[in-house]
């Protein structure tokens, strides 16, 4: 399966989907980042972030691609959603802190690695019937460089508030349980 970066605008959201191959369960591996544009004086919001375990290291570059798109299209970065799973909670807190946005205080959904597998499989099917736009992979490097630029700012060197760290520690058990469940699924699969 090809490594591809795709874009489509659907359901009032800008969607960036990076396909990276196949998971250990034989499904499409990748990352989806979707943001809603600014409206009525409110900033855009990154509403969707799903990654299969094999592709999670590529979330930063895909964030950068979405951020650059928002800057070029609307002149501003989107903010992080507060409808989070235990997996995206620490990412939102760190980036929101660095960018001077509002930090999430709690998770609001219970999604896990299995949901990411389903989401990426759904995107693969959607792109078969409506291919959207294929984006050159060089944009992923630009996205990575942009994210690294943000992470090297002075604000990024400051520690996240202790209350935020404590809240994140509270979700560690849930993240471990989700990971163990996926480990067992992969071990028991015949692929």
JSON list of N, CA, C and O in Angstrom, two decimals, residues 23-71:
[
{"chain": "A", "resi": 23, "resn": "UNK", "atom": "N", "xyz": [-1.43, -1.91, 9.31]},
{"chain": "A", "resi": 23, "resn": "UNK", "atom": "CA", "xyz": [-1.23, -2.20, 10.73]},
{"chain": "A", "resi": 23, "resn": "UNK", "atom": "C", "xyz": [-0.94, -3.69, 10.92]},
{"chain": "A", "resi": 23, "resn": "UNK", "atom": "O", "xyz": [-1.06, -4.48, 9.99]},
{"chain": "A", "resi": 24, "resn": "UNK", "atom": "N", "xyz": [-0.61, -4.06, 12.13]},
{"chain": "A", "resi": 24, "resn": "UNK", "atom": "CA", "xyz": [-0.37, -5.47, 12.44]},
{"chain": "A", "resi": 24, "resn": "UNK", "atom": "C", "xyz": [-1.64, -6.30, 12.33]},
{"chain": "A", "resi": 24, "resn": "UNK", "atom": "O", "xyz": [-1.58, -7.52, 12.30]},
{"chain": "A", "resi": 25, "resn": "UNK", "atom": "N", "xyz": [-2.78, -5.62, 12.28]},
{"chain": "A", "resi": 25, "resn": "UNK", "atom": "CA", "xyz": [-4.05, -6.33, 12.11]},
{"chain": "A", "resi": 25, "resn": "UNK", "atom": "C", "xyz": [-4.52, -6.35, 10.66]},
{"chain": "A", "resi": 25, "resn": "UNK", "atom": "O", "xyz": [-5.61, -6.81, 10.36]},
{"chain": "A", "resi": 26, "resn": "UNK", "atom": "N", "xyz": [-3.69, -5.84, 9.76]},
{"chain": "A", "resi": 26, "resn": "UNK", "atom": "CA", "xyz": [-4.00, -5.88, 8.34]},
{"chain": "A", "resi": 26, "resn": "UNK", "atom": "C", "xyz": [-4.89, -4.75, 7.84]},
{"chain": "A", "resi": 26, "resn": "UNK", "atom": "O", "xyz": [-5.33, -4.77, 6.70]},
{"chain": "A", "resi": 27, "resn": "UNK", "atom": "N", "xyz": [-5.14, -3.74, 8.67]},
{"chain": "A", "resi": 27, "resn": "UNK", "atom": "CA", "xyz": [-5.95, -2.59, 8.26]},
{"chain": "A", "resi": 27, "resn": "UNK", "atom": "C", "xyz": [-5.03, -1.45, 7.83]},
{"chain": "A", "resi": 27, "resn": "UNK", "atom": "O", "xyz": [-3.81, -1.53, 8.00]},
{"chain": "A", "resi": 28, "resn": "UNK", "atom": "N", "xyz": [-5.61, -0.39, 7.30]},
{"chain": "A", "resi": 28, "resn": "UNK", "atom": "CA", "xyz": [-4.81, 0.76, 6.87]},
{"chain": "A", "resi": 28, "resn": "UNK", "atom": "C", "xyz": [-4.22, 1.46, 8.09]},
{"chain": "A", "resi": 28, "resn": "UNK", "atom": "O", "xyz": [-4.92, 1.73, 9.07]},
{"chain": "A", "resi": 29, "resn": "UNK", "atom": "N", "xyz": [-2.95, 1.76, 8.02]},
{"chain": "A", "resi": 29, "resn": "UNK", "atom": "CA", "xyz": [-2.26, 2.52, 9.07]},
{"chain": "A", "resi": 29, "resn": "UNK", "atom": "C", "xyz": [-2.21, 3.98, 8.64]},
{"chain": "A", "resi": 29, "resn": "UNK", "atom": "O", "xyz": [-2.11, 4.28, 7.45]},
{"chain": "A", "resi": 30, "resn": "UNK", "atom": "N", "xyz": [-2.26, 4.87, 9.62]},
{"chain": "A", "resi": 30, "resn": "UNK", "atom": "CA", "xyz": [-2.15, 6.27, 9.27]},
{"chain": "A", "resi": 30, "resn": "UNK", "atom": "C", "xyz": [-2.58, 7.20, 10.37]},
{"chain": "A", "resi": 30, "resn": "UNK", "atom": "O", "xyz": [-2.76, 6.81, 11.52]},
{"chain": "A", "resi": 31, "resn": "UNK", "atom": "N", "xyz": [-2.76, 8.47, 9.97]},
{"chain": "A", "resi": 31, "resn": "UNK", "atom": "CA", "xyz": [-3.14, 9.55, 10.88]},
{"chain": "A", "resi": 31, "resn": "UNK", "atom": "C", "xyz": [-4.19, 10.40, 10.20]},
{"chain": "A", "resi": 31, "resn": "UNK", "atom": "O", "xyz": [-4.07, 10.69, 9.01]},
{"chain": "A", "resi": 32, "resn": "UNK", "atom": "N", "xyz": [-5.20, 10.83, 10.95]},
{"chain": "A", "resi": 32, "resn": "UNK", "atom": "CA", "xyz": [-6.19, 11.78, 10.46]},
{"chain": "A", "resi": 32, "resn": "UNK", "atom": "C", "xyz": [-6.20, 12.98, 11.40]},
{"chain": "A", "resi": 32, "resn": "UNK", "atom": "O", "xyz": [-6.33, 12.84, 12.61]},
{"chain": "A", "resi": 33, "resn": "UNK", "atom": "N", "xyz": [-6.07, 14.15, 10.82]},
{"chain": "A", "resi": 33, "resn": "UNK", "atom": "CA", "xyz": [-6.20, 15.40, 11.56]},
{"chain": "A", "resi": 33, "resn": "UNK", "atom": "C", "xyz": [-7.23, 16.25, 10.82]},
{"chain": "A", "resi": 33, "resn": "UNK", "atom": "O", "xyz": [-7.07, 16.51, 9.63]},
{"chain": "A", "resi": 34, "resn": "UNK", "atom": "N", "xyz": [-8.29, 16.64, 11.52]},
{"chain": "A", "resi": 34, "resn": "UNK", "atom": "CA", "xyz": [-9.32, 17.46, 10.90]},
{"chain": "A", "resi": 34, "resn": "UNK", "atom": "C", "xyz": [-9.59, 18.69, 11.75]},
{"chain": "A", "resi": 34, "resn": "UNK", "atom": "O", "xyz": [-9.67, 18.59, 12.97]},
{"chain": "A", "resi": 35, "resn": "UNK", "atom": "N", "xyz": [-9.71, 19.84, 11.10]},
{"chain": "A", "resi": 35, "resn": "UNK", "atom": "CA", "xyz": [-10.04, 21.05, 11.85]},
{"chain": "A", "resi": 35, "resn": "UNK", "atom": "C", "xyz": [-11.19, 21.81, 11.20]},
{"chain": "A", "resi": 35, "resn": "UNK", "atom": "O", "xyz": [-11.32, 21.81, 9.98]},
{"chain": "A", "resi": 36, "resn": "UNK", "atom": "N", "xyz": [-12.01, 22.41, 12.05]},
{"chain": "A", "resi": 36, "resn": "UNK", "atom": "CA", "xyz": [-13.09, 23.27, 11.57]},
{"chain": "A", "resi": 36, "resn": "UNK", "atom": "C", "xyz": [-12.53, 24.68, 11.45]},
{"chain": "A", "resi": 36, "resn": "UNK", "atom": "O", "xyz": [-11.77, 25.13, 12.31]},
{"chain": "A", "resi": 37, "resn": "UNK", "atom": "N", "xyz": [-12.92, 25.39, 10.39]},
{"chain": "A", "resi": 37, "resn": "UNK", "atom": "CA", "xyz": [-12.38, 26.75, 10.19]},
{"chain": "A", "resi": 37, "resn": "UNK", "atom": "C", "xyz": [-12.96, 27.74, 11.18]},
{"chain": "A", "resi": 37, "resn": "UNK", "atom": "O", "xyz": [-13.98, 27.48, 11.82]},
{"chain": "A", "resi": 38, "resn": "UNK", "atom": "N", "xyz": [-12.32, 28.91, 11.31]},
{"chain": "A", "resi": 38, "resn": "UNK", "atom": "CA", "xyz": [-12.86, 29.97, 12.18]},
{"chain": "A", "resi": 38, "resn": "UNK", "atom": "C", "xyz": [-14.24, 30.39, 11.68]},
{"chain": "A", "resi": 38, "resn": "UNK", "atom": "O", "xyz": [-14.49, 30.42, 10.47]},
{"chain": "A", "resi": 39, "resn": "UNK", "atom": "N", "xyz": [-15.13, 30.70, 12.63]},
{"chain": "A", "resi": 39, "resn": "UNK", "atom": "CA", "xyz": [-16.48, 31.15, 12.26]},
{"chain": "A", "resi": 39, "resn": "UNK", "atom": "C", "xyz": [-17.00, 32.12, 13.30]},
{"chain": "A", "resi": 39, "resn": "UNK", "atom": "O", "xyz": [-16.83, 31.89, 14.50]},
{"chain": "A", "resi": 40, "resn": "UNK", "atom": "N", "xyz": [-17.63, 33.18, 12.84]},
{"chain": "A", "resi": 40, "resn": "UNK", "atom": "CA", "xyz": [-18.30, 34.12, 13.73]},
{"chain": "A", "resi": 40, "resn": "UNK", "atom": "C", "xyz": [-17.43, 34.66, 14.85]},
{"chain": "A", "resi": 40, "resn": "UNK", "atom": "O", "xyz": [-17.88, 34.76, 15.98]},
{"chain": "A", "resi": 41, "resn": "UNK", "atom": "N", "xyz": [-16.18, 34.96, 14.55]},
{"chain": "A", "resi": 41, "resn": "UNK", "atom": "CA", "xyz": [-15.28, 35.50, 15.56]},
{"chain": "A", "resi": 41, "resn": "UNK", "atom": "C", "xyz": [-14.63, 34.46, 16.45]},
{"chain": "A", "resi": 41, "resn": "UNK", "atom": "O", "xyz": [-13.86, 34.79, 17.34]},
{"chain": "A", "resi": 42, "resn": "UNK", "atom": "N", "xyz": [-14.99, 33.19, 16.27]},
{"chain": "A", "resi": 42, "resn": "UNK", "atom": "CA", "xyz": [-14.38, 32.10, 17.04]},
{"chain": "A", "resi": 42, "resn": "UNK", "atom": "C", "xyz": [-13.25, 31.48, 16.22]},
{"chain": "A", "resi": 42, "resn": "UNK", "atom": "O", "xyz": [-13.36, 31.34, 15.01]},
{"chain": "A", "resi": 43, "resn": "UNK", "atom": "N", "xyz": [-12.18, 31.07, 16.88]},
{"chain": "A", "resi": 43, "resn": "UNK", "atom": "CA", "xyz": [-11.06, 30.47, 16.14]},
{"chain": "A", "resi": 43, "resn": "UNK", "atom": "C", "xyz": [-11.42, 29.10, 15.58]},
{"chain": "A", "resi": 43, "resn": "UNK", "atom": "O", "xyz": [-12.39, 28.46, 16.03]},
{"chain": "A", "resi": 44, "resn": "UNK", "atom": "N", "xyz": [-10.65, 28.65, 14.62]},
{"chain": "A", "resi": 44, "resn": "UNK", "atom": "CA", "xyz": [-10.80, 27.28, 14.13]},
{"chain": "A", "resi": 44, "resn": "UNK", "atom": "C", "xyz": [-10.42, 26.32, 15.25]},
{"chain": "A", "resi": 44, "resn": "UNK", "atom": "O", "xyz": [-9.71, 26.69, 16.19]},
{"chain": "A", "resi": 45, "resn": "UNK", "atom": "N", "xyz": [-10.91, 25.08, 15.14]},
{"chain": "A", "resi": 45, "resn": "UNK", "atom": "CA", "xyz": [-10.67, 24.09, 16.19]},
{"chain": "A", "resi": 45, "resn": "UNK", "atom": "C", "xyz": [-10.24, 22.77, 15.56]},
{"chain": "A", "resi": 45, "resn": "UNK", "atom": "O", "xyz": [-10.90, 22.27, 14.66]},
{"chain": "A", "resi": 46, "resn": "UNK", "atom": "N", "xyz": [-9.13, 22.21, 16.06]},
{"chain": "A", "resi": 46, "resn": "UNK", "atom": "CA", "xyz": [-8.75, 20.86, 15.65]},
{"chain": "A", "resi": 46, "resn": "UNK", "atom": "C", "xyz": [-9.71, 19.92, 16.37]},
{"chain": "A", "resi": 46, "resn": "UNK", "atom": "O", "xyz": [-9.65, 19.74, 17.57]},
{"chain": "A", "resi": 47, "resn": "UNK", "atom": "N", "xyz": [-10.64, 19.37, 15.60]},
{"chain": "A", "resi": 47, "resn": "UNK", "atom": "CA", "xyz": [-11.70, 18.53, 16.16]},
{"chain": "A", "resi": 47, "resn": "UNK", "atom": "C", "xyz": [-11.33, 17.05, 16.15]},
{"chain": "A", "resi": 47, "resn": "UNK", "atom": "O", "xyz": [-11.83, 16.29, 16.96]},
{"chain": "A", "resi": 48, "resn": "UNK", "atom": "N", "xyz": [-10.53, 16.65, 15.19]},
{"chain": "A", "resi": 48, "resn": "UNK", "atom": "CA", "xyz": [-10.25, 15.23, 15.01]},
{"chain": "A", "resi": 48, "resn": "UNK", "atom": "C", "xyz": [-8.75, 14.96, 14.99]},
{"chain": "A", "resi": 48, "resn": "UNK", "atom": "O", "xyz": [-8.00, 15.64, 14.29]},
{"chain": "A", "resi": 49, "resn": "UNK", "atom": "N", "xyz": [-8.35, 13.97, 15.74]},
{"chain": "A", "resi": 49, "resn": "UNK", "atom": "CA", "xyz": [-6.98, 13.49, 15.71]},
{"chain": "A", "resi": 49, "resn": "UNK", "atom": "C", "xyz": [-7.02, 12.00, 16.04]},
{"chain": "A", "resi": 49, "resn": "UNK", "atom": "O", "xyz": [-7.34, 11.62, 17.15]},
{"chain": "A", "resi": 50, "resn": "UNK", "atom": "N", "xyz": [-6.77, 11.21, 15.03]},
{"chain": "A", "resi": 50, "resn": "UNK", "atom": "CA", "xyz": [-6.73, 9.76, 15.19]},
{"chain": "A", "resi": 50, "resn": "UNK", "atom": "C", "xyz": [-5.46, 9.25, 14.53]},
{"chain": "A", "resi": 50, "resn": "UNK", "atom": "O", "xyz": [-5.13, 9.67, 13.42]},
{"chain": "A", "resi": 51, "resn": "UNK", "atom": "N", "xyz": [-4.79, 8.34, 15.19]},
{"chain": "A", "resi": 51, "resn": "UNK", "atom": "CA", "xyz": [-3.61, 7.72, 14.62]},
{"chain": "A", "resi": 51, "resn": "UNK", "atom": "C", "xyz": [-3.60, 6.25, 15.00]},
{"chain": "A", "resi": 51, "resn": "UNK", "atom": "O", "xyz": [-3.94, 5.90, 16.12]},
{"chain": "A", "resi": 52, "resn": "UNK", "atom": "N", "xyz": [-3.23, 5.41, 14.05]},
{"chain": "A", "resi": 52, "resn": "UNK", "atom": "CA", "xyz": [-3.00, 4.03, 14.41]},
{"chain": "A", "resi": 52, "resn": "UNK", "atom": "C", "xyz": [-1.66, 3.99, 15.15]},
{"chain": "A", "resi": 52, "resn": "UNK", "atom": "O", "xyz": [-0.82, 4.88, 14.99]},
{"chain": "A", "resi": 53, "resn": "UNK", "atom": "N", "xyz": [-1.48, 2.98, 15.96]},
{"chain": "A", "resi": 53, "resn": "UNK", "atom": "CA", "xyz": [-0.29, 2.93, 16.81]},
{"chain": "A", "resi": 53, "resn": "UNK", "atom": "C", "xyz": [0.99, 3.00, 15.98]},
{"chain": "A", "resi": 53, "resn": "UNK", "atom": "O", "xyz": [1.95, 3.67, 16.34]},
{"chain": "A", "resi": 54, "resn": "UNK", "atom": "N", "xyz": [1.00, 2.33, 14.84]},
{"chain": "A", "resi": 54, "resn": "UNK", "atom": "CA", "xyz": [2.19, 2.31, 13.99]},
{"chain": "A", "resi": 54, "resn": "UNK", "atom": "C", "xyz": [2.55, 3.69, 13.44]},
{"chain": "A", "resi": 54, "resn": "UNK", "atom": "O", "xyz": [3.70, 3.93, 13.07]},
{"chain": "A", "resi": 55, "resn": "UNK", "atom": "N", "xyz": [1.59, 4.59, 13.39]},
{"chain": "A", "resi": 55, "resn": "UNK", "atom": "CA", "xyz": [1.80, 5.89, 12.74]},
{"chain": "A", "resi": 55, "resn": "UNK", "atom": "C", "xyz": [1.79, 7.08, 13.69]},
{"chain": "A", "resi": 55, "resn": "UNK", "atom": "O", "xyz": [1.89, 8.22, 13.26]},
{"chain": "A", "resi": 56, "resn": "UNK", "atom": "N", "xyz": [1.69, 6.83, 14.98]},
{"chain": "A", "resi": 56, "resn": "UNK", "atom": "CA", "xyz": [1.52, 7.94, 15.93]},
{"chain": "A", "resi": 56, "resn": "UNK", "atom": "C", "xyz": [2.70, 8.92, 15.92]},
{"chain": "A", "resi": 56, "resn": "UNK", "atom": "O", "xyz": [2.52, 10.10, 16.22]},
{"chain": "A", "resi": 57, "resn": "UNK", "atom": "N", "xyz": [3.88, 8.47, 15.52]},
{"chain": "A", "resi": 57, "resn": "UNK", "atom": "CA", "xyz": [5.03, 9.38, 15.47]},
{"chain": "A", "resi": 57, "resn": "UNK", "atom": "C", "xyz": [4.87, 10.44, 14.38]},
{"chain": "A", "resi": 57, "resn": "UNK", "atom": "O", "xyz": [5.59, 11.44, 14.37]},
{"chain": "A", "resi": 58, "resn": "UNK", "atom": "N", "xyz": [3.89, 10.25, 13.49]},
{"chain": "A", "resi": 58, "resn": "UNK", "atom": "CA", "xyz": [3.68, 11.20, 12.40]},
{"chain": "A", "resi": 58, "resn": "UNK", "atom": "C", "xyz": [2.58, 12.22, 12.70]},
{"chain": "A", "resi": 58, "resn": "UNK", "atom": "O", "xyz": [2.22, 13.02, 11.84]},
{"chain": "A", "resi": 59, "resn": "UNK", "atom": "N", "xyz": [2.06, 12.19, 13.93]},
{"chain": "A", "resi": 59, "resn": "UNK", "atom": "CA", "xyz": [1.04, 13.17, 14.29]},
{"chain": "A", "resi": 59, "resn": "UNK", "atom": "C", "xyz": [1.60, 14.59, 14.25]},
{"chain": "A", "resi": 59, "resn": "UNK", "atom": "O", "xyz": [0.93, 15.50, 13.77]},
{"chain": "A", "resi": 60, "resn": "UNK", "atom": "N", "xyz": [2.81, 14.79, 14.74]},
{"chain": "A", "resi": 60, "resn": "UNK", "atom": "CA", "xyz": [3.41, 16.13, 14.75]},
{"chain": "A", "resi": 60, "resn": "UNK", "atom": "C", "xyz": [3.52, 16.73, 13.36]},
{"chain": "A", "resi": 60, "resn": "UNK", "atom": "O", "xyz": [3.07, 17.86, 13.13]},
{"chain": "A", "resi": 61, "resn": "UNK", "atom": "N", "xyz": [4.11, 15.99, 12.41]},
{"chain": "A", "resi": 61, "resn": "UNK", "atom": "CA", "xyz": [4.17, 16.54, 11.05]},
{"chain": "A", "resi": 61, "resn": "UNK", "atom": "C", "xyz": [2.80, 16.82, 10.45]},
{"chain": "A", "resi": 61, "resn": "UNK", "atom": "O", "xyz": [2.61, 17.84, 9.78]},
{"chain": "A", "resi": 62, "resn": "UNK", "atom": "N", "xyz": [1.81, 15.96, 10.73]},
{"chain": "A", "resi": 62, "resn": "UNK", "atom": "CA", "xyz": [0.48, 16.21, 10.18]},
{"chain": "A", "resi": 62, "resn": "UNK", "atom": "C", "xyz": [-0.19, 17.40, 10.86]},
{"chain": "A", "resi": 62, "resn": "UNK", "atom": "O", "xyz": [-0.89, 18.18, 10.21]},
{"chain": "A", "resi": 63, "resn": "UNK", "atom": "N", "xyz": [0.05, 17.58, 12.17]},
{"chain": "A", "resi": 63, "resn": "UNK", "atom": "CA", "xyz": [-0.39, 18.81, 12.85]},
{"chain": "A", "resi": 63, "resn": "UNK", "atom": "C", "xyz": [0.17, 20.03, 12.13]},
{"chain": "A", "resi": 63, "resn": "UNK", "atom": "O", "xyz": [-0.51, 21.02, 11.92]},
{"chain": "A", "resi": 64, "resn": "UNK", "atom": "N", "xyz": [1.46, 19.95, 11.79]},
{"chain": "A", "resi": 64, "resn": "UNK", "atom": "CA", "xyz": [2.11, 21.06, 11.10]},
{"chain": "A", "resi": 64, "resn": "UNK", "atom": "C", "xyz": [1.48, 21.34, 9.75]},
{"chain": "A", "resi": 64, "resn": "UNK", "atom": "O", "xyz": [1.28, 22.51, 9.38]},
{"chain": "A", "resi": 65, "resn": "UNK", "atom": "N", "xyz": [1.14, 20.29, 9.00]},
{"chain": "A", "resi": 65, "resn": "UNK", "atom": "CA", "xyz": [0.47, 20.47, 7.71]},
{"chain": "A", "resi": 65, "resn": "UNK", "atom": "C", "xyz": [-0.86, 21.19, 7.90]},
{"chain": "A", "resi": 65, "resn": "UNK", "atom": "O", "xyz": [-1.17, 22.16, 7.19]},
{"chain": "A", "resi": 66, "resn": "UNK", "atom": "N", "xyz": [-1.65, 20.75, 8.89]},
{"chain": "A", "resi": 66, "resn": "UNK", "atom": "CA", "xyz": [-2.94, 21.39, 9.16]},
{"chain": "A", "resi": 66, "resn": "UNK", "atom": "C", "xyz": [-2.75, 22.83, 9.63]},
{"chain": "A", "resi": 66, "resn": "UNK", "atom": "O", "xyz": [-3.48, 23.74, 9.22]},
{"chain": "A", "resi": 67, "resn": "UNK", "atom": "N", "xyz": [-1.74, 23.05, 10.50]},
{"chain": "A", "resi": 67, "resn": "UNK", "atom": "CA", "xyz": [-1.47, 24.40, 10.99]},
{"chain": "A", "resi": 67, "resn": "UNK", "atom": "C", "xyz": [-1.08, 25.35, 9.87]},
{"chain": "A", "resi": 67, "resn": "UNK", "atom": "O", "xyz": [-1.56, 26.49, 9.80]},
{"chain": "A", "resi": 68, "resn": "UNK", "atom": "N", "xyz": [-0.20, 24.89, 8.99]},
{"chain": "A", "resi": 68, "resn": "UNK", "atom": "CA", "xyz": [0.21, 25.73, 7.86]},
{"chain": "A", "resi": 68, "resn": "UNK", "atom": "C", "xyz": [-0.96, 26.02, 6.94]},
{"chain": "A", "resi": 68, "resn": "UNK", "atom": "O", "xyz": [-1.11, 27.14, 6.44]},
{"chain": "A", "resi": 69, "resn": "UNK", "atom": "N", "xyz": [-1.81, 25.02, 6.72]},
{"chain": "A", "resi": 69, "resn": "UNK", "atom": "CA", "xyz": [-3.00, 25.22, 5.89]},
{"chain": "A", "resi": 69, "resn": "UNK", "atom": "C", "xyz": [-3.88, 26.31, 6.49]},
{"chain": "A", "resi": 69, "resn": "UNK", "atom": "O", "xyz": [-4.37, 27.20, 5.80]},
{"chain": "A", "resi": 70, "resn": "UNK", "atom": "N", "xyz": [-4.09, 26.24, 7.80]},
{"chain": "A", "resi": 70, "resn": "UNK", "atom": "CA", "xyz": [-4.92, 27.22, 8.48]},
{"chain": "A", "resi": 70, "resn": "UNK", "atom": "C", "xyz": [-4.31, 28.63, 8.40]},
{"chain": "A", "resi": 70, "resn": "UNK", "atom": "O", "xyz": [-5.01, 29.61, 8.15]},
{"chain": "A", "resi": 71, "resn": "UNK", "atom": "N", "xyz": [-3.00, 28.71, 8.62]},
{"chain": "A", "resi": 71, "resn": "UNK", "atom": "CA", "xyz": [-2.32, 30.01, 8.52]},
{"chain": "A", "resi": 71, "resn": "UNK", "atom": "C", "xyz": [-2.45, 30.60, 7.12]},
{"chain": "A", "resi": 71, "resn": "UNK", "atom": "O", "xyz": [-2.74, 31.79, 6.95]}
]
